[in-house]
C-alpha cells in the first residue's frame, strides 16, 4: 500500500471511529461490557470481602446491603467472586485469543501468499482440527494434561488459531494479486518482508472483529470446563465453577448462588458479540466516510 493510500485509509478509519455512536450494536455492547471489565479490575481490590474469604455462619445469605449478591455455600461473597472471576475468565480468554490471532495471522499470511504444497499441508491440519467441536478438544487436552492456566490458555489459543489461519489465508489469496504486492516482488522484496509489510497489514481487519467474538467463545469453554470440575477449583473464583456450586442449592431455593454468575456469563458473551457486530459496521469499507 502506498503512503498516500495508507494515509487516506487511516483518515477514513478515523472518521468512522468518530462516528461510532451511529452504530447501536457497538454502543450497546460497550455499555454492557464496560461495567463488567471495570468491575473485574477494581472491585476485588475495594471490596470489604475477600474473593476467597470463607466465614462460618454466613453461608447462603440472601442479597442484602452487606452482601449485594448474597453468599454461597462456603460463606463467600458472591459479588466479589463474580468480579474476581471476571478477571480469571476474561484474562484467560483475552490472552488465548491474542496468542491464537498472532500465530494464526502469521501462518495464514504465509500459507495464503506462498500457496502450493505448504498451503495444502497447513489446510489439511486446520481442517482436521476443525472437524472436532472446540469444547471436545479442550476437554480432551485438559483431561490429559491438567487444568493449569498454561494448559487452558494454550488449548484455547490452539482452537482459535484455526479460525484466524483460514480467514487470513483467504485474505492473502486476494491481496497477493494486487498491484502493490506485484511491485514489492518486482523490486526484490523477499517473501517474509512482503507478508509482514503488505499481506498481514492489509488483511488483518476482519480478524479484529473475529477477535471479540472469539473472546466470548473462549469464556464459554472456560466456564463449561469449570462447571464440569475440570477448570479452576474452589476457592479460585471462576464463573463456571460458581454455577456448579450454585446448582446444589437450586432445589432449596437459594437462586442467587447460580443466577448471578450465570448472568455474568450471558451478559459478557452477549456484549462481546455486539461489539464484534458493531466493529464490523465501523470497519466496513462500504460505510460512509
PDB file of C-alpha atoms in Angstrom:
ATOM      1  CA  UNK A   1       0.000   0.000   0.000  1.00  0.00           C
ATOM      2  CA  UNK A   2       1.414   3.423  -0.966  1.00  0.00           C
ATOM      3  CA  UNK A   3       1.988   6.116   1.641  1.00  0.00           C
ATOM      4  CA  UNK A   4      -0.843   8.225   0.207  1.00  0.00           C
ATOM      5  CA  UNK A   5      -3.146   5.204   0.154  1.00  0.00           C
ATOM      6  CA  UNK A   6      -2.296   4.352   3.741  1.00  0.00           C
ATOM      7  CA  UNK A   7      -2.938   7.966   4.791  1.00  0.00           C
ATOM      8  CA  UNK A   8      -6.323   8.034   3.069  1.00  0.00           C
ATOM      9  CA  UNK A   9      -7.284   4.696   4.606  1.00  0.00           C
ATOM     10  CA  UNK A  10      -6.253   5.940   8.045  1.00  0.00           C
ATOM     11  CA  UNK A  11      -8.300   9.093   7.601  1.00  0.00           C
ATOM     12  CA  UNK A  12     -11.393   7.119   6.610  1.00  0.00           C
ATOM     13  CA  UNK A  13     -10.966   4.823   9.616  1.00  0.00           C
ATOM     14  CA  UNK A  14     -10.596   7.819  11.953  1.00  0.00           C
ATOM     15  CA  UNK A  15     -13.827   9.311  10.610  1.00  0.00           C
ATOM     16  CA  UNK A  16     -15.658   6.002  11.120  1.00  0.00           C
ATOM     17  CA  UNK A  17     -14.409   5.706  14.691  1.00  0.00           C
ATOM     18  CA  UNK A  18     -15.578   9.242  15.456  1.00  0.00           C
ATOM     19  CA  UNK A  19     -18.982   8.291  14.110  1.00  0.00           C
ATOM     20  CA  UNK A  20     -19.159   5.004  16.001  1.00  0.00           C
ATOM     21  CA  UNK A  21     -22.104   6.272  18.058  1.00  0.00           C
ATOM     22  CA  UNK A  22     -24.167   5.766  14.918  1.00  0.00           C
ATOM     23  CA  UNK A  23     -23.816   2.006  15.384  1.00  0.00           C
ATOM     24  CA  UNK A  24     -26.290   0.752  18.030  1.00  0.00           C
ATOM     25  CA  UNK A  25     -24.699  -2.714  18.359  1.00  0.00           C
ATOM     26  CA  UNK A  26     -21.337  -1.242  19.230  1.00  0.00           C
ATOM     27  CA  UNK A  27     -22.771   1.292  21.684  1.00  0.00           C
ATOM     28  CA  UNK A  28     -24.956  -1.258  23.469  1.00  0.00           C
ATOM     29  CA  UNK A  29     -22.089  -3.760  23.579  1.00  0.00           C
ATOM     30  CA  UNK A  30     -19.704  -1.211  25.080  1.00  0.00           C
ATOM     31  CA  UNK A  31     -22.295  -0.058  27.631  1.00  0.00           C
ATOM     32  CA  UNK A  32     -22.851  -3.665  28.715  1.00  0.00           C
ATOM     33  CA  UNK A  33     -19.213  -4.709  28.720  1.00  0.00           C
ATOM     34  CA  UNK A  34     -17.616  -1.656  30.358  1.00  0.00           C
ATOM     35  CA  UNK A  35     -19.049  -2.247  33.884  1.00  0.00           C
ATOM     36  CA  UNK A  36     -18.025  -5.909  33.709  1.00  0.00           C
ATOM     37  CA  UNK A  37     -14.491  -5.078  32.642  1.00  0.00           C
ATOM     38  CA  UNK A  38     -14.018  -2.182  35.052  1.00  0.00           C
ATOM     39  CA  UNK A  39     -15.644  -4.106  37.899  1.00  0.00           C
ATOM     40  CA  UNK A  40     -13.345  -7.071  37.305  1.00  0.00           C
ATOM     41  CA  UNK A  41     -10.343  -4.776  37.568  1.00  0.00           C
ATOM     42  CA  UNK A  42     -11.456  -2.618  40.513  1.00  0.00           C
ATOM     43  CA  UNK A  43     -13.988  -4.459  42.724  1.00  0.00           C
ATOM     44  CA  UNK A  44     -11.676  -7.230  44.040  1.00  0.00           C
ATOM     45  CA  UNK A  45      -9.370  -4.502  45.398  1.00  0.00           C
ATOM     46  CA  UNK A  46     -12.013  -2.316  47.060  1.00  0.00           C
ATOM     47  CA  UNK A  47     -14.495  -4.934  48.276  1.00  0.00           C
ATOM     48  CA  UNK A  48     -14.555  -5.405  52.063  1.00  0.00           C
ATOM     49  CA  UNK A  49     -14.929  -9.140  51.438  1.00  0.00           C
ATOM     50  CA  UNK A  50     -12.129 -11.261  50.027  1.00  0.00           C
ATOM     51  CA  UNK A  51     -12.860 -13.312  46.918  1.00  0.00           C
ATOM     52  CA  UNK A  52     -11.745 -16.476  48.704  1.00  0.00           C
ATOM     53  CA  UNK A  53     -12.707 -15.406  52.232  1.00  0.00           C
ATOM     54  CA  UNK A  54     -14.931 -18.074  53.780  1.00  0.00           C
ATOM     55  CA  UNK A  55     -16.654 -17.145  57.041  1.00  0.00           C
ATOM     56  CA  UNK A  56     -18.558 -19.651  59.164  1.00  0.00           C
ATOM     57  CA  UNK A  57     -22.121 -18.662  59.926  1.00  0.00           C
ATOM     58  CA  UNK A  58     -22.786 -16.584  56.817  1.00  0.00           C
ATOM     59  CA  UNK A  59     -23.435 -19.390  54.349  1.00  0.00           C
ATOM     60  CA  UNK A  60     -26.235 -18.886  51.802  1.00  0.00           C
ATOM     61  CA  UNK A  61     -27.194 -15.405  52.954  1.00  0.00           C
ATOM     62  CA  UNK A  62     -29.646 -13.750  50.517  1.00  0.00           C
ATOM     63  CA  UNK A  63     -28.797 -10.460  48.748  1.00  0.00           C
ATOM     64  CA  UNK A  64     -28.595  -7.593  51.240  1.00  0.00           C
ATOM     65  CA  UNK A  65     -26.886  -4.274  51.802  1.00  0.00           C
ATOM     66  CA  UNK A  66     -23.868  -6.088  53.225  1.00  0.00           C
ATOM     67  CA  UNK A  67     -23.711  -8.760  50.514  1.00  0.00           C
ATOM     68  CA  UNK A  68     -25.321  -7.307  47.387  1.00  0.00           C
ATOM     69  CA  UNK A  69     -25.406 -10.667  45.583  1.00  0.00           C
ATOM     70  CA  UNK A  70     -25.630 -12.810  48.723  1.00  0.00           C
ATOM     71  CA  UNK A  71     -23.205 -15.519  49.804  1.00  0.00           C
ATOM     72  CA  UNK A  72     -22.581 -19.079  48.645  1.00  0.00           C
ATOM     73  CA  UNK A  73     -22.337 -22.493  50.301  1.00  0.00           C
ATOM     74  CA  UNK A  74     -18.948 -21.621  51.765  1.00  0.00           C
ATOM     75  CA  UNK A  75     -19.941 -18.213  53.108  1.00  0.00           C
ATOM     76  CA  UNK A  76     -18.045 -16.325  50.395  1.00  0.00           C
ATOM     77  CA  UNK A  77     -19.349 -13.038  48.982  1.00  0.00           C
ATOM     78  CA  UNK A  78     -20.781 -13.736  45.532  1.00  0.00           C
ATOM     79  CA  UNK A  79     -20.406 -10.236  44.099  1.00  0.00           C
ATOM     80  CA  UNK A  80     -16.708 -10.101  44.924  1.00  0.00           C
ATOM     81  CA  UNK A  81     -16.228 -13.581  43.492  1.00  0.00           C
ATOM     82  CA  UNK A  82     -18.088 -12.715  40.282  1.00  0.00           C
ATOM     83  CA  UNK A  83     -15.850  -9.747  39.536  1.00  0.00           C
ATOM     84  CA  UNK A  84     -12.740 -11.650  40.620  1.00  0.00           C
ATOM     85  CA  UNK A  85     -13.938 -14.488  38.390  1.00  0.00           C
ATOM     86  CA  UNK A  86     -14.219 -11.967  35.574  1.00  0.00           C
ATOM     87  CA  UNK A  87     -10.502 -11.296  35.921  1.00  0.00           C
ATOM     88  CA  UNK A  88      -9.839 -15.018  35.588  1.00  0.00           C
ATOM     89  CA  UNK A  89     -12.229 -15.799  32.718  1.00  0.00           C
ATOM     90  CA  UNK A  90     -11.634 -12.603  30.754  1.00  0.00           C
ATOM     91  CA  UNK A  91      -7.899 -12.748  31.363  1.00  0.00           C
ATOM     92  CA  UNK A  92      -7.503 -16.297  30.083  1.00  0.00           C
ATOM     93  CA  UNK A  93      -9.897 -15.716  27.180  1.00  0.00           C
ATOM     94  CA  UNK A  94      -8.212 -12.496  26.019  1.00  0.00           C
ATOM     95  CA  UNK A  95      -4.669 -13.820  26.318  1.00  0.00           C
ATOM     96  CA  UNK A  96      -5.624 -17.016  24.467  1.00  0.00           C
ATOM     97  CA  UNK A  97      -7.400 -15.056  21.728  1.00  0.00           C
ATOM     98  CA  UNK A  98      -4.435 -12.711  21.232  1.00  0.00           C
ATOM     99  CA  UNK A  99      -1.975 -15.621  21.108  1.00  0.00           C
ATOM    100  CA  UNK A 100      -4.195 -17.519  18.688  1.00  0.00           C
ATOM    101  CA  UNK A 101      -4.621 -14.465  16.494  1.00  0.00           C
ATOM    102  CA  UNK A 102      -0.897 -13.640  16.496  1.00  0.00           C
ATOM    103  CA  UNK A 103       0.166 -17.082  15.320  1.00  0.00           C
ATOM    104  CA  UNK A 104      -2.887 -17.539  13.100  1.00  0.00           C
ATOM    105  CA  UNK A 105      -2.258 -14.302  11.220  1.00  0.00           C
ATOM    106  CA  UNK A 106       1.366 -15.239  10.536  1.00  0.00           C
ATOM    107  CA  UNK A 107       0.599 -18.815   9.473  1.00  0.00           C
ATOM    108  CA  UNK A 108      -2.381 -17.777   7.373  1.00  0.00           C
ATOM    109  CA  UNK A 109      -0.435 -14.934   5.760  1.00  0.00           C
ATOM    110  CA  UNK A 110       2.385 -17.233   4.668  1.00  0.00           C
ATOM    111  CA  UNK A 111       0.160 -20.091   3.516  1.00  0.00           C
ATOM    112  CA  UNK A 112      -2.096 -17.815   1.503  1.00  0.00           C
ATOM    113  CA  UNK A 113       0.806 -15.993  -0.104  1.00  0.00           C
ATOM    114  CA  UNK A 114       3.054 -18.979  -0.817  1.00  0.00           C
ATOM    115  CA  UNK A 115       0.342 -21.485  -1.761  1.00  0.00           C
ATOM    116  CA  UNK A 116       1.382 -24.841  -3.195  1.00  0.00           C
ATOM    117  CA  UNK A 117       2.157 -27.876  -1.069  1.00  0.00           C
ATOM    118  CA  UNK A 118       2.823 -25.817   2.035  1.00  0.00           C
ATOM    119  CA  UNK A 119      -0.672 -24.387   1.793  1.00  0.00           C
ATOM    120  CA  UNK A 120      -2.175 -27.840   1.256  1.00  0.00           C
ATOM    121  CA  UNK A 121      -0.381 -29.285   4.283  1.00  0.00           C
ATOM    122  CA  UNK A 122      -1.448 -26.459   6.600  1.00  0.00           C
ATOM    123  CA  UNK A 123      -5.008 -26.574   5.247  1.00  0.00           C
ATOM    124  CA  UNK A 124      -5.304 -30.312   5.960  1.00  0.00           C
ATOM    125  CA  UNK A 125      -4.084 -29.823   9.534  1.00  0.00           C
ATOM    126  CA  UNK A 126      -6.519 -26.956  10.107  1.00  0.00           C
ATOM    127  CA  UNK A 127      -9.406 -28.954   8.626  1.00  0.00           C
ATOM    128  CA  UNK A 128      -8.548 -31.895  10.894  1.00  0.00           C
ATOM    129  CA  UNK A 129      -8.614 -29.663  13.973  1.00  0.00           C
ATOM    130  CA  UNK A 130     -11.871 -28.011  12.929  1.00  0.00           C
ATOM    131  CA  UNK A 131     -13.541 -31.378  12.358  1.00  0.00           C
ATOM    132  CA  UNK A 132     -13.828 -31.723  16.149  1.00  0.00           C
ATOM    133  CA  UNK A 133     -16.080 -29.498  18.278  1.00  0.00           C
ATOM    134  CA  UNK A 134     -13.890 -26.923  20.097  1.00  0.00           C
ATOM    135  CA  UNK A 135     -15.128 -27.946  23.528  1.00  0.00           C
ATOM    136  CA  UNK A 136     -14.310 -31.619  22.883  1.00  0.00           C
ATOM    137  CA  UNK A 137     -10.723 -30.690  22.027  1.00  0.00           C
ATOM    138  CA  UNK A 138     -10.437 -28.558  25.166  1.00  0.00           C
ATOM    139  CA  UNK A 139     -11.998 -31.290  27.286  1.00  0.00           C
ATOM    140  CA  UNK A 140      -9.606 -33.941  25.959  1.00  0.00           C
ATOM    141  CA  UNK A 141      -6.476 -31.834  26.383  1.00  0.00           C
ATOM    142  CA  UNK A 142      -7.360 -30.621  29.882  1.00  0.00           C
ATOM    143  CA  UNK A 143      -8.279 -34.159  30.963  1.00  0.00           C
ATOM    144  CA  UNK A 144      -4.852 -35.429  29.877  1.00  0.00           C
ATOM    145  CA  UNK A 145      -2.541 -32.508  30.671  1.00  0.00           C
ATOM    146  CA  UNK A 146      -4.345 -30.952  33.638  1.00  0.00           C
ATOM    147  CA  UNK A 147      -6.191 -27.703  34.196  1.00  0.00           C
ATOM    148  CA  UNK A 148      -3.309 -25.311  34.780  1.00  0.00           C
ATOM    149  CA  UNK A 149      -3.546 -21.780  33.384  1.00  0.00           C
ATOM    150  CA  UNK A 150      -0.839 -22.574  30.830  1.00  0.00           C
ATOM    151  CA  UNK A 151      -2.655 -25.645  29.522  1.00  0.00           C
ATOM    152  CA  UNK A 152      -6.037 -23.917  29.475  1.00  0.00           C
ATOM    153  CA  UNK A 153      -4.690 -20.842  27.697  1.00  0.00           C
ATOM    154  CA  UNK A 154      -2.699 -22.951  25.248  1.00  0.00           C
ATOM    155  CA  UNK A 155      -5.550 -25.218  24.178  1.00  0.00           C
ATOM    156  CA  UNK A 156      -7.948 -22.308  23.675  1.00  0.00           C
ATOM    157  CA  UNK A 157      -5.302 -20.455  21.659  1.00  0.00           C
ATOM    158  CA  UNK A 158      -4.823 -23.563  19.508  1.00  0.00           C
ATOM    159  CA  UNK A 159      -8.560 -23.905  18.933  1.00  0.00           C
ATOM    160  CA  UNK A 160      -8.928 -20.274  17.939  1.00  0.00           C
ATOM    161  CA  UNK A 161      -5.791 -20.243  15.811  1.00  0.00           C
ATOM    162  CA  UNK A 162      -7.634 -22.318  13.211  1.00  0.00           C
ATOM    163  CA  UNK A 163     -10.203 -19.569  12.595  1.00  0.00           C
ATOM    164  CA  UNK A 164      -7.532 -16.924  12.161  1.00  0.00           C
ATOM    165  CA  UNK A 165      -5.459 -19.078   9.821  1.00  0.00           C
ATOM    166  CA  UNK A 166      -8.401 -19.724   7.496  1.00  0.00           C
ATOM    167  CA  UNK A 167      -9.530 -16.094   7.483  1.00  0.00           C
ATOM    168  CA  UNK A 168      -6.032 -14.690   6.933  1.00  0.00           C
ATOM    169  CA  UNK A 169      -5.315 -17.297   4.265  1.00  0.00           C
ATOM    170  CA  UNK A 170      -8.379 -16.211   2.303  1.00  0.00           C
ATOM    171  CA  UNK A 171      -7.336 -12.577   2.647  1.00  0.00           C
ATOM    172  CA  UNK A 172      -3.804 -13.369   1.483  1.00  0.00           C
ATOM    173  CA  UNK A 173      -5.081 -15.153  -1.624  1.00  0.00           C
ATOM    174  CA  UNK A 174      -6.794 -11.944  -2.672  1.00  0.00           C
ATOM    175  CA  UNK A 175      -4.101  -9.471  -1.605  1.00  0.00           C
ATOM    176  CA  UNK A 176      -1.179 -11.283  -3.242  1.00  0.00           C
ATOM    177  CA  UNK A 177      -2.533 -10.425  -6.699  1.00  0.00           C
ATOM    178  CA  UNK A 178      -2.798  -6.684  -6.075  1.00  0.00           C
ATOM    179  CA  UNK A 179      -0.540  -4.161  -7.779  1.00  0.00           C
ATOM    180  CA  UNK A 180       1.379  -3.075  -4.677  1.00  0.00           C
ATOM    181  CA  UNK A 181       2.347  -6.695  -3.931  1.00  0.00           C
ATOM    182  CA  UNK A 182       3.435  -7.190  -7.532  1.00  0.00           C
ATOM    183  CA  UNK A 183       5.537  -4.040  -7.201  1.00  0.00           C
ATOM    184  CA  UNK A 184       7.114  -5.352  -3.996  1.00  0.00           C
ATOM    185  CA  UNK A 185       8.074  -8.561  -5.751  1.00  0.00           C
ATOM    186  CA  UNK A 186       9.433  -6.618  -8.713  1.00  0.00           C
ATOM    187  CA  UNK A 187      11.850  -4.621  -6.555  1.00  0.00           C
ATOM    188  CA  UNK A 188      13.143  -7.826  -4.972  1.00  0.00           C
ATOM    189  CA  UNK A 189      11.478  -7.965  -1.558  1.00  0.00           C
ATOM    190  CA  UNK A 190      11.683 -11.414  -0.019  1.00  0.00           C
ATOM    191  CA  UNK A 191       8.609 -13.403   0.983  1.00  0.00           C
ATOM    192  CA  UNK A 192       8.792 -12.639   4.760  1.00  0.00           C
ATOM    193  CA  UNK A 193       9.064  -8.912   4.059  1.00  0.00           C
ATOM    194  CA  UNK A 194       6.098  -8.984   1.682  1.00  0.00           C
ATOM    195  CA  UNK A 195       3.976 -10.967   4.123  1.00  0.00           C
ATOM    196  CA  UNK A 196       4.733  -8.746   7.135  1.00  0.00           C
ATOM    197  CA  UNK A 197       4.715  -5.409   5.301  1.00  0.00           C
ATOM    198  CA  UNK A 198       1.868  -5.903   2.850  1.00  0.00           C
ATOM    199  CA  UNK A 199      -0.183  -9.084   3.286  1.00  0.00           C
ATOM    200  CA  UNK A 200      -0.824  -9.001   7.023  1.00  0.00           C
ATOM    201  CA  UNK A 201      -1.430  -5.227   7.447  1.00  0.00           C
ATOM    202  CA  UNK A 202      -3.943  -5.242   4.589  1.00  0.00           C
ATOM    203  CA  UNK A 203      -5.715  -8.423   5.635  1.00  0.00           C
ATOM    204  CA  UNK A 204      -5.955  -8.128   9.412  1.00  0.00           C
ATOM    205  CA  UNK A 205      -9.153  -6.032   9.591  1.00  0.00           C
ATOM    206  CA  UNK A 206     -11.681  -8.937   9.623  1.00  0.00           C
ATOM    207  CA  UNK A 207      -9.604 -10.637  12.314  1.00  0.00           C
ATOM    208  CA  UNK A 208     -10.087  -7.746  14.733  1.00  0.00           C
ATOM    209  CA  UNK A 209     -13.825  -8.385  14.518  1.00  0.00           C
ATOM    210  CA  UNK A 210     -13.301 -12.126  14.932  1.00  0.00           C
ATOM    211  CA  UNK A 211     -11.124 -11.484  17.987  1.00  0.00           C
ATOM    212  CA  UNK A 212     -14.010 -10.031  20.001  1.00  0.00           C
ATOM    213  CA  UNK A 213     -16.339 -12.885  19.071  1.00  0.00           C
ATOM    214  CA  UNK A 214     -13.666 -15.466  19.891  1.00  0.00           C
ATOM    215  CA  UNK A 215     -13.104 -13.986  23.358  1.00  0.00           C
ATOM    216  CA  UNK A 216     -16.774 -14.685  24.059  1.00  0.00           C
ATOM    217  CA  UNK A 217     -16.412 -18.222  22.736  1.00  0.00           C
ATOM    218  CA  UNK A 218     -13.364 -18.772  24.927  1.00  0.00           C
ATOM    219  CA  UNK A 219     -15.297 -17.654  28.002  1.00  0.00           C
ATOM    220  CA  UNK A 220     -17.958 -20.250  27.256  1.00  0.00           C
ATOM    221  CA  UNK A 221     -15.319 -23.004  27.008  1.00  0.00           C
ATOM    222  CA  UNK A 222     -13.633 -21.897  30.251  1.00  0.00           C
ATOM    223  CA  UNK A 223     -16.982 -21.759  32.037  1.00  0.00           C
ATOM    224  CA  UNK A 224     -18.058 -25.173  30.770  1.00  0.00           C
ATOM    225  CA  UNK A 225     -14.803 -26.728  31.941  1.00  0.00           C
ATOM    226  CA  UNK A 226     -15.223 -25.042  35.327  1.00  0.00           C
ATOM    227  CA  UNK A 227     -18.816 -26.238  35.536  1.00  0.00           C
ATOM    228  CA  UNK A 228     -17.657 -29.827  34.936  1.00  0.00           C
ATOM    229  CA  UNK A 229     -14.952 -29.514  37.576  1.00  0.00           C
ATOM    230  CA  UNK A 230     -12.104 -29.535  35.031  1.00  0.00           C
ATOM    231  CA  UNK A 231     -11.279 -25.841  35.258  1.00  0.00           C
ATOM    232  CA  UNK A 232     -10.369 -23.659  38.214  1.00  0.00           C
ATOM    233  CA  UNK A 233     -11.022 -25.331  41.557  1.00  0.00           C
ATOM    234  CA  UNK A 234     -12.689 -23.856  44.631  1.00  0.00           C
ATOM    235  CA  UNK A 235     -11.850 -21.443  46.204  1.00  0.00           C
ATOM    236  CA  UNK A 236     -10.486 -19.884  42.976  1.00  0.00           C
ATOM    237  CA  UNK A 237     -13.278 -17.606  41.693  1.00  0.00           C
ATOM    238  CA  UNK A 238     -14.465 -18.741  38.250  1.00  0.00           C
ATOM    239  CA  UNK A 239     -17.927 -18.320  36.767  1.00  0.00           C
ATOM    240  CA  UNK A 240     -18.479 -21.915  35.639  1.00  0.00           C
ATOM    241  CA  UNK A 241     -17.469 -23.472  38.940  1.00  0.00           C
ATOM    242  CA  UNK A 242     -19.645 -20.926  40.771  1.00  0.00           C
ATOM    243  CA  UNK A 243     -22.682 -22.075  38.779  1.00  0.00           C
ATOM    244  CA  UNK A 244     -21.815 -25.710  39.500  1.00  0.00           C
ATOM    245  CA  UNK A 245     -21.722 -24.981  43.239  1.00  0.00           C
ATOM    246  CA  UNK A 246     -24.921 -22.963  42.983  1.00  0.00           C
ATOM    247  CA  UNK A 247     -26.901 -25.733  41.336  1.00  0.00           C
ATOM    248  CA  UNK A 248     -26.584 -27.726  44.541  1.00  0.00           C
ATOM    249  CA  UNK A 249     -28.803 -25.090  46.161  1.00  0.00           C
ATOM    250  CA  UNK A 250     -31.306 -24.729  43.301  1.00  0.00           C
ATOM    251  CA  UNK A 251     -33.745 -27.187  44.850  1.00  0.00           C
ATOM    252  CA  UNK A 252     -33.693 -25.443  48.226  1.00  0.00           C
ATOM    253  CA  UNK A 253     -34.418 -22.044  46.678  1.00  0.00           C
ATOM    254  CA  UNK A 254     -31.118 -20.155  47.020  1.00  0.00           C
ATOM    255  CA  UNK A 255     -31.361 -18.840  43.462  1.00  0.00           C
ATOM    256  CA  UNK A 256     -28.782 -16.072  43.846  1.00  0.00           C
ATOM    257  CA  UNK A 257     -25.919 -18.551  44.133  1.00  0.00           C
ATOM    258  CA  UNK A 258     -26.173 -19.550  40.458  1.00  0.00           C
ATOM    259  CA  UNK A 259     -28.257 -16.794  38.837  1.00  0.00           C
ATOM    260  CA  UNK A 260     -25.672 -14.028  39.273  1.00  0.00           C
ATOM    261  CA  UNK A 261     -22.635 -15.896  37.861  1.00  0.00           C
ATOM    262  CA  UNK A 262     -24.821 -17.263  35.065  1.00  0.00           C
ATOM    263  CA  UNK A 263     -25.963 -13.742  34.244  1.00  0.00           C
ATOM    264  CA  UNK A 264     -22.332 -12.575  34.195  1.00  0.00           C
ATOM    265  CA  UNK A 265     -21.515 -15.146  31.513  1.00  0.00           C
ATOM    266  CA  UNK A 266     -24.579 -14.287  29.425  1.00  0.00           C
ATOM    267  CA  UNK A 267     -24.012 -10.526  29.601  1.00  0.00           C
ATOM    268  CA  UNK A 268     -20.295 -10.796  28.864  1.00  0.00           C
ATOM    269  CA  UNK A 269     -20.639 -13.085  25.849  1.00  0.00           C
ATOM    270  CA  UNK A 270     -23.600 -11.084  24.510  1.00  0.00           C
ATOM    271  CA  UNK A 271     -21.759  -7.770  24.887  1.00  0.00           C
ATOM    272  CA  UNK A 272     -18.643  -9.098  23.141  1.00  0.00           C
ATOM    273  CA  UNK A 273     -20.724 -10.347  20.233  1.00  0.00           C
ATOM    274  CA  UNK A 274     -22.476  -6.977  19.981  1.00  0.00           C
ATOM    275  CA  UNK A 275     -19.107  -5.214  19.990  1.00  0.00           C
ATOM    276  CA  UNK A 276     -17.921  -7.536  17.234  1.00  0.00           C
ATOM    277  CA  UNK A 277     -21.030  -6.791  15.166  1.00  0.00           C
ATOM    278  CA  UNK A 278     -20.585  -3.077  15.754  1.00  0.00           C
ATOM    279  CA  UNK A 279     -16.911  -3.171  14.746  1.00  0.00           C
ATOM    280  CA  UNK A 280     -17.910  -4.971  11.554  1.00  0.00           C
ATOM    281  CA  UNK A 281     -20.092  -1.996  10.662  1.00  0.00           C
ATOM    282  CA  UNK A 282     -17.485   0.581  11.710  1.00  0.00           C
ATOM    283  CA  UNK A 283     -14.678  -1.068   9.754  1.00  0.00           C
ATOM    284  CA  UNK A 284     -16.793  -1.914   6.721  1.00  0.00           C
ATOM    285  CA  UNK A 285     -15.247  -0.018   3.800  1.00  0.00           C
ATOM    286  CA  UNK A 286     -18.691   0.341   2.251  1.00  0.00           C
ATOM    287  CA  UNK A 287     -19.818   2.553   5.131  1.00  0.00           C
ATOM    288  CA  UNK A 288     -19.868   6.241   4.568  1.00  0.00           C
ATOM    289  CA  UNK A 289     -16.966   8.492   5.481  1.00  0.00           C
TER     290      UNK A 289
END
